[in-house]
mmCIF file of C-alpha atoms and ligand atoms in Angstrom:
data_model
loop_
_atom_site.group_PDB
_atom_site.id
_atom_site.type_symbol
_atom_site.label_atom_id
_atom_site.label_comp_id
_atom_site.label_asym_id
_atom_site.label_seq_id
_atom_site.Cartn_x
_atom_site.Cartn_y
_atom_site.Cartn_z
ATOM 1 C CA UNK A 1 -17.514 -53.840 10.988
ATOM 2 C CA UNK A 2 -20.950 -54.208 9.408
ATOM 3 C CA UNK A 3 -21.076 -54.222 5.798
ATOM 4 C CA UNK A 4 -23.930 -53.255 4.096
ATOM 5 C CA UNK A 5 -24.698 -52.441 0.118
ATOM 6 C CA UNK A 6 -27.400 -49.914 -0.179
ATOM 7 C CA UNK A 7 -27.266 -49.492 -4.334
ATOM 8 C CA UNK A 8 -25.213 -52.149 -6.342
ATOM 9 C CA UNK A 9 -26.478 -50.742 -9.949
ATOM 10 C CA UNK A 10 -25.063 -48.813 -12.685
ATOM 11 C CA UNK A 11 -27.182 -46.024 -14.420
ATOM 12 C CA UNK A 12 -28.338 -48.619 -16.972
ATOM 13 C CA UNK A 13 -29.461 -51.236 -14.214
ATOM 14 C CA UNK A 14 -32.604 -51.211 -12.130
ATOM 15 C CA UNK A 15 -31.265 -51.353 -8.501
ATOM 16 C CA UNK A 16 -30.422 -48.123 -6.702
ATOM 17 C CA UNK A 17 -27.077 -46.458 -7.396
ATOM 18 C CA UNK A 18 -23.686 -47.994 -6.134
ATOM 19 C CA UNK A 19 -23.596 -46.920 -2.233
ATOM 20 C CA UNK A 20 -22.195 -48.933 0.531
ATOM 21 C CA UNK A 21 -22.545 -48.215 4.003
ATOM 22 C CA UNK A 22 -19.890 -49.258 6.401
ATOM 23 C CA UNK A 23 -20.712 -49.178 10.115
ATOM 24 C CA UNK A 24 -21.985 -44.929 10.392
ATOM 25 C CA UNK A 25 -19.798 -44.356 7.173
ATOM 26 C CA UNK A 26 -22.049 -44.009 3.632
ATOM 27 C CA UNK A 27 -20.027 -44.260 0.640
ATOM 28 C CA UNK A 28 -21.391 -42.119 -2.650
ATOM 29 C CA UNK A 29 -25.030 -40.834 -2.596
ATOM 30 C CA UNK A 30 -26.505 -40.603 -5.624
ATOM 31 C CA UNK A 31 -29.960 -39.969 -6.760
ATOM 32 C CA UNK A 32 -32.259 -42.557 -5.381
ATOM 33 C CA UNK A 33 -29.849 -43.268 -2.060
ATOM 34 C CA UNK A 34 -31.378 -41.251 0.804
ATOM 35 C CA UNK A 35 -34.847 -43.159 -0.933
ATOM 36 C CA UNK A 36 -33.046 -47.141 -0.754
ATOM 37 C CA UNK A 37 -32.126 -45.651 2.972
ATOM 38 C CA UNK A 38 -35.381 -45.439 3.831
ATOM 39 C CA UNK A 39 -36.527 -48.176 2.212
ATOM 40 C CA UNK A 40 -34.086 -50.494 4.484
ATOM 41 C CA UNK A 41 -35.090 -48.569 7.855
ATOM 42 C CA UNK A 42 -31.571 -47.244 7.768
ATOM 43 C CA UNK A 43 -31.966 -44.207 10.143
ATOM 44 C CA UNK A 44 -30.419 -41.707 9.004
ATOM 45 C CA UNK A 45 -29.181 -39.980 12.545
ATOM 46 C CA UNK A 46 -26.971 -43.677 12.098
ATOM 47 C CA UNK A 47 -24.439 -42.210 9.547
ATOM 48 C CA UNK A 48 -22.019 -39.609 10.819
ATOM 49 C CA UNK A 49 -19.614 -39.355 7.524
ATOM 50 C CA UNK A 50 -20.491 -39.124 3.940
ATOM 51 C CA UNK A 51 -17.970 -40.342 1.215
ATOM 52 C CA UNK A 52 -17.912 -38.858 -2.136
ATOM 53 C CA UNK A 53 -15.760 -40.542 -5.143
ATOM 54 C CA UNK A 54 -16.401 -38.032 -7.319
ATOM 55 C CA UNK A 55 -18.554 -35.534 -9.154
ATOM 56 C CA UNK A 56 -20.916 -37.348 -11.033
ATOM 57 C CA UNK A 57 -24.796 -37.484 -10.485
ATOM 58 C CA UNK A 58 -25.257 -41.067 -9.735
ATOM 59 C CA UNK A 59 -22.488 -40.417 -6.617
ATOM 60 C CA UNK A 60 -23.133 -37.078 -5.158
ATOM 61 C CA UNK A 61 -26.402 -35.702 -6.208
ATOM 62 C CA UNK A 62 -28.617 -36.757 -3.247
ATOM 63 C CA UNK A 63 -26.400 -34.279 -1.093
ATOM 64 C CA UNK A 64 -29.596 -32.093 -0.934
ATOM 65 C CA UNK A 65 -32.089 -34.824 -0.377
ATOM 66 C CA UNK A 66 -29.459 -35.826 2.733
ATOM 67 C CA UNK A 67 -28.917 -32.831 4.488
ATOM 68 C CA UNK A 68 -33.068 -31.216 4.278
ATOM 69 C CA UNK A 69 -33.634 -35.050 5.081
ATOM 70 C CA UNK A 70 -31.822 -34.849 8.551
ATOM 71 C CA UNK A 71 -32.908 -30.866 9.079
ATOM 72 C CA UNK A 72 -37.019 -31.651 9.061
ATOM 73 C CA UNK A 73 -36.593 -34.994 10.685
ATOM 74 C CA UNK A 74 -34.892 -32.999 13.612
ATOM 75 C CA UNK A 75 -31.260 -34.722 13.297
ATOM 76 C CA UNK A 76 -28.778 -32.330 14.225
ATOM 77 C CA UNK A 77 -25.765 -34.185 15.119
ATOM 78 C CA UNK A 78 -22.320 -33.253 13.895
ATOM 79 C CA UNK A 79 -22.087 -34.393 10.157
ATOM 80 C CA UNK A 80 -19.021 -34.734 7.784
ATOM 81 C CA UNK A 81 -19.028 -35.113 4.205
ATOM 82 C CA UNK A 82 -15.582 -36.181 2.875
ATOM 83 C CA UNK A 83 -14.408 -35.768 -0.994
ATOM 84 C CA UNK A 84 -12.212 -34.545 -3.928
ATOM 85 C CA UNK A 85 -11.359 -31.169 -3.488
ATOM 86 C CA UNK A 86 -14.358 -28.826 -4.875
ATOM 87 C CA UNK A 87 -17.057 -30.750 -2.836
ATOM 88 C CA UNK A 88 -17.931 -28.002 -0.256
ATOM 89 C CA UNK A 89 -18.566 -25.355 -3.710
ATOM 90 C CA UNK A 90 -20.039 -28.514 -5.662
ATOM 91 C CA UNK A 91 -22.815 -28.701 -2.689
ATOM 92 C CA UNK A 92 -23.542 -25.083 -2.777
ATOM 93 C CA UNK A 93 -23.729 -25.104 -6.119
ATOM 94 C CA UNK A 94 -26.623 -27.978 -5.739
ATOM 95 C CA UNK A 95 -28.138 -26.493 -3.022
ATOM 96 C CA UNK A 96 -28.773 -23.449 -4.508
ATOM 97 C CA UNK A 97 -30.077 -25.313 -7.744
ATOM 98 C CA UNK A 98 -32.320 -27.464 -6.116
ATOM 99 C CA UNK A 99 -33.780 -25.089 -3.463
ATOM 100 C CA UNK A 100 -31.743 -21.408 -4.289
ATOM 101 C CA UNK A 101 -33.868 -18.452 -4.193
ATOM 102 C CA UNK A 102 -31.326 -16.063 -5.464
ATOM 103 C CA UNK A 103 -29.545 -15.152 -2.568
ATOM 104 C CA UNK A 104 -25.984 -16.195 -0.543
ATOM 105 C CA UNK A 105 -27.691 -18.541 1.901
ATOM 106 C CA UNK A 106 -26.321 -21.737 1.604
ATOM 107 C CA UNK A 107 -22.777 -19.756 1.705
ATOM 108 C CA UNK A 108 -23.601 -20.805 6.058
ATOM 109 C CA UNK A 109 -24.916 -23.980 5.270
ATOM 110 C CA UNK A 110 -22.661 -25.295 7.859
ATOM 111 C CA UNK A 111 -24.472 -23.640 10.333
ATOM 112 C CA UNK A 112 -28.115 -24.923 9.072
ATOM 113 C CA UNK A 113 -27.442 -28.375 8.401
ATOM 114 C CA UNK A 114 -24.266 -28.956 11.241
ATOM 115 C CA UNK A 115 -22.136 -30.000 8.515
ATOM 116 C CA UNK A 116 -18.198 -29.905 8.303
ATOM 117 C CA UNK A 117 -16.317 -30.202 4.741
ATOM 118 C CA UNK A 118 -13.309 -32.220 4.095
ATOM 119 C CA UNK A 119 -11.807 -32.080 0.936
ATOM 120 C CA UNK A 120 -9.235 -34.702 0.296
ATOM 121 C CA UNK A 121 -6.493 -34.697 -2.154
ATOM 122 C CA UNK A 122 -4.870 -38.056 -3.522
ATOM 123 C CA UNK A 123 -2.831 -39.847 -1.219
ATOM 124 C CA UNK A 124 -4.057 -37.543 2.195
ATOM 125 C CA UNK A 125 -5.143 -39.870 4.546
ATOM 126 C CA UNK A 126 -7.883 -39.080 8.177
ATOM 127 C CA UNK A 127 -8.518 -40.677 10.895
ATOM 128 C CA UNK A 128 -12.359 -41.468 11.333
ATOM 129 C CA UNK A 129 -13.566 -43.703 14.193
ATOM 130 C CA UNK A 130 -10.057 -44.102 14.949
ATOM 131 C CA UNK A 131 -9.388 -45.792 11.756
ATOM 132 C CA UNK A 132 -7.548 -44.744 9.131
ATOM 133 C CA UNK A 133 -9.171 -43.422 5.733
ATOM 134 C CA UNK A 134 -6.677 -43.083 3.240
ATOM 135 C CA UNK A 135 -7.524 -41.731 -0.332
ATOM 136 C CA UNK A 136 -6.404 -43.159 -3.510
ATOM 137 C CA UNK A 137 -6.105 -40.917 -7.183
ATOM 138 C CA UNK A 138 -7.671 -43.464 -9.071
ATOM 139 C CA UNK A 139 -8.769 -43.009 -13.212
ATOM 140 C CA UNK A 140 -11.946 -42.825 -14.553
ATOM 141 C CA UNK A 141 -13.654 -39.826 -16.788
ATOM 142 C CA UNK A 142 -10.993 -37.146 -18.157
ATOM 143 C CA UNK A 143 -11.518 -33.719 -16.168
ATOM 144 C CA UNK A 144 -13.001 -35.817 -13.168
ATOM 145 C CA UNK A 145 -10.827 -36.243 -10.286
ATOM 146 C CA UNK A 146 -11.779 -39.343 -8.952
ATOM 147 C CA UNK A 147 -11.062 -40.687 -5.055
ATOM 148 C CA UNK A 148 -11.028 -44.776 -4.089
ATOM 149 C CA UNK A 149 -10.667 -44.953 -0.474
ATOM 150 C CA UNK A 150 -9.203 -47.689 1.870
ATOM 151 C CA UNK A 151 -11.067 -47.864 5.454
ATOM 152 C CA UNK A 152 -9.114 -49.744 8.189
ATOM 153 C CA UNK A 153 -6.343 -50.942 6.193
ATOM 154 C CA UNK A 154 -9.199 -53.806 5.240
ATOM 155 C CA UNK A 155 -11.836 -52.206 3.307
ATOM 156 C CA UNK A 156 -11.725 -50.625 -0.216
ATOM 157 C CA UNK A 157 -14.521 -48.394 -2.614
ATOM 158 C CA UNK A 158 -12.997 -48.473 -5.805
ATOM 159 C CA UNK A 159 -16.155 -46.365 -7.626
ATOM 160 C CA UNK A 160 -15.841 -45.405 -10.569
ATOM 161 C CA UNK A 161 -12.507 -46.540 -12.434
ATOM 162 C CA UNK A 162 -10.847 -48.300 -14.692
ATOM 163 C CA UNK A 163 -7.758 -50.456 -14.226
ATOM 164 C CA UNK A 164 -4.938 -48.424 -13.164
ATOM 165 C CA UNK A 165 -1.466 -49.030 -10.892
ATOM 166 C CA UNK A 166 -3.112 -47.825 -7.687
ATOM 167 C CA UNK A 167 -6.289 -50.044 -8.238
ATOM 168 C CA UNK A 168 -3.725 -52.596 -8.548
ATOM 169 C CA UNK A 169 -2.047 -52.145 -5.929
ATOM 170 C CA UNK A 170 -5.445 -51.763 -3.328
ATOM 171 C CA UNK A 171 -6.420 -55.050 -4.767
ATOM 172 C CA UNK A 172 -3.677 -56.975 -4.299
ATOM 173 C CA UNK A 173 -3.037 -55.194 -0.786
ATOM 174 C CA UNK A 174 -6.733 -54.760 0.814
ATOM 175 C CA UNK A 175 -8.608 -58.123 2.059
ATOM 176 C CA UNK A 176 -12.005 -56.798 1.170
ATOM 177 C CA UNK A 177 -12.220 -55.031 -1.847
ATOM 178 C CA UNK A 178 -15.685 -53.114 -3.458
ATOM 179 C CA UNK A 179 -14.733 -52.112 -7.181
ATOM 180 C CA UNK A 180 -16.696 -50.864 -9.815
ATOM 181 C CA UNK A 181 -17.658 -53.986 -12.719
ATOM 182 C CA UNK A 182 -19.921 -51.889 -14.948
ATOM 183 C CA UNK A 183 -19.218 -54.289 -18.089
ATOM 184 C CA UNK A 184 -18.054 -57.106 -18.953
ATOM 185 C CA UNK A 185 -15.020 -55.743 -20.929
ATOM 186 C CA UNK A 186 -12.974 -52.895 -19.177
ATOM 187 C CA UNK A 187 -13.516 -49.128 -20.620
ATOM 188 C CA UNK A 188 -11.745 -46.248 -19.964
ATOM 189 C CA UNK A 189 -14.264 -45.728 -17.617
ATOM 190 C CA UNK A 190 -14.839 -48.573 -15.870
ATOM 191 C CA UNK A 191 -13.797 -51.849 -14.316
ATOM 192 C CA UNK A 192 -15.105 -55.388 -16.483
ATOM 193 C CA UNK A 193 -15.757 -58.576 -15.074
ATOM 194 C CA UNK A 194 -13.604 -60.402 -17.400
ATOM 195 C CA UNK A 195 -10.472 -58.523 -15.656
ATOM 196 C CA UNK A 196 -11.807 -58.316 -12.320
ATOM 197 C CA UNK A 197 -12.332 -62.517 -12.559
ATOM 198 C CA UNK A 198 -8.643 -62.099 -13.338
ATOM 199 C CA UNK A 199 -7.672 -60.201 -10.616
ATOM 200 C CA UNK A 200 -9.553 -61.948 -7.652
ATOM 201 C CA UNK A 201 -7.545 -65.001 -9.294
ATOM 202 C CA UNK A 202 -3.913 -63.650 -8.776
ATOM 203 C CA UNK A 203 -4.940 -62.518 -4.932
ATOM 204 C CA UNK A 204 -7.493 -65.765 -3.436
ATOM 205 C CA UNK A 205 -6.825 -64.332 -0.412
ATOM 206 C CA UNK A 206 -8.849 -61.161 -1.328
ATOM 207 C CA UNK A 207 -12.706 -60.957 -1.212
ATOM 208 C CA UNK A 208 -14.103 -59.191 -4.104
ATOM 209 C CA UNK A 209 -17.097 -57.459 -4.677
ATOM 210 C CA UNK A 210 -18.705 -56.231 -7.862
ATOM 211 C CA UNK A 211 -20.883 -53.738 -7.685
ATOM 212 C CA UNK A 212 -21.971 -50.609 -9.792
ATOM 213 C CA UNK A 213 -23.395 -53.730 -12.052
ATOM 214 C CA UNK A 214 -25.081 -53.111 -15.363
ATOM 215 C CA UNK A 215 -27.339 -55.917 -16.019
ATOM 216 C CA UNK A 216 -25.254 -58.771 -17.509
ATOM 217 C CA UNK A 217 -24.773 -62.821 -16.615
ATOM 218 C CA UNK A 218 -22.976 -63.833 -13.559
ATOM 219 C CA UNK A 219 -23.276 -67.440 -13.971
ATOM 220 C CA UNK A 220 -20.596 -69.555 -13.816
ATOM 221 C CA UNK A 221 -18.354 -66.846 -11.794
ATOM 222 C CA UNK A 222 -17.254 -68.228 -8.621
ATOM 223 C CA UNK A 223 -14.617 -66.123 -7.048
ATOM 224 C CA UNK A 224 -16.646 -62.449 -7.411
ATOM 225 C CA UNK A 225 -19.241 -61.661 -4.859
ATOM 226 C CA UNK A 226 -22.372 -60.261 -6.756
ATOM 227 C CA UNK A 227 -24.168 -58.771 -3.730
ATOM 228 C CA UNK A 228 -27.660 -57.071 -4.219
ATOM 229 C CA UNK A 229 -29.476 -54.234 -2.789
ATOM 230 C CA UNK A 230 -29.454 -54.292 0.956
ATOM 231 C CA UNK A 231 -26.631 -57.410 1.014
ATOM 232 C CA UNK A 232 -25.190 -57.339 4.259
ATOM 233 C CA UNK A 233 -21.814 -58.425 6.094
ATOM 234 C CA UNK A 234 -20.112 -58.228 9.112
ATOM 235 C CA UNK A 235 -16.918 -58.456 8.821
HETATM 236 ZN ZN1 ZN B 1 -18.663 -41.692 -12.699
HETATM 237 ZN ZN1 ZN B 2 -21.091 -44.092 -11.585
#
């Protein structure tokens, strides 16, 4: 599978938002992605699933930008956008913000765009590529039901969230694991390098990625993977 980190930044930092691309699957697209796509001649007829963690800006609001993106550069290929229950209303709702005129019309957006909806609960778990996609309830803003996936029994997004028993449990479990380290202390929010050091500790076996990175020192770490915008592995 080929690896690669679109966005690696939090709000605060100054690379594009946390996204990840994993052979034709994009994790999260927030505002700025579909731009960083472009910017690393990612075509965009390449990604056949979209991945949503949950309803904040910096994950989902490029939705838009995606789907007119692909309609005027002529890609019409089957698409499938994958999330917490409330995505397929939580796009219209966007559509008809960003480009509404006051009328039903993205109601058949499937039609326009080729797009299918699949709205996960915790714990359901799809088959895409052949490989299973299993979704995790993880813990991160109250009121926001947020998703981590597992891809392949060997890949985990972990975006947004704070420590919790399933993030636990995909750490200790997955081989490759993508988490949230916003801070460098853990929040109620999110994930801080002091713990995640701790974690990739107690499992060496692991590989562990921090991304969704405010700006902060990583010297002197030497079991986290601080990838940047447009890091790449095959793995
Ligand atoms: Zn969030
Ligand atoms: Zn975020």
């Amino acid at each position: 599978m080929k690896v690669k980190f679109i966005g690696t930044g939090s709000m605060q930092s100054k690379s594009c938002n946390c996204s990840v691309m994993v052979d034709n699957i994009l994790f999260d697209v927030g505002n700025g992605v579909v731009r960083q796509l472009d910017i690393s001649n990612i075509d965009l007829s390449s990604i056949d699933y979209l991945v949503i963690t949950h309803f904040h800006g910096d994950h989902f609001l490029d939705i838009p930008n995606l789907l007119y993106s692909r309609l005027f550069r002529g890609i019409n290929k089957k698409f499938t956008i994958i999330g917490p229950v409330g995505l397929r209303q939580k796009t219209i709702d966007l559509l008809n913000f960003c480009y509404g005129d006051g009328t039903n019309k993205f109601n058949t957006m499937e039609e326009k765009f080729n797009v299918t909806f699949v709205e996960l609960n915790p714990d359901a778990e799809l088959l895409i590529n052949e490989k299973p996609l299993k979704a995790y309830k993880l813990q991160h803003a109250n009121n926001v039901e947020e998703l981590g996936y597992v891809y392949d029994n060997k890949i985990a997004y972990l975006v947004d969230t704070t420590i919790c028993d399933n993030y636990n449990e995909i750490c200790k479990n997955t081989e490759y694991v993508i988490s949230d380290v916003t801070d460098l202390e853990t929040s109620v929010m999110h994930v801080g390098l002091n713990d995640y050091v701790k974690i990739a500790e107690t499992y060496p076996n692991n590989k562990f990625y921090a991304t969704h990175r405010n700006i902060y020192s990583t010297e002197n770490v030497k079991n986290v993977y601080f990838p940047s915008d447009n890091y790449e592995i095959n793995i």
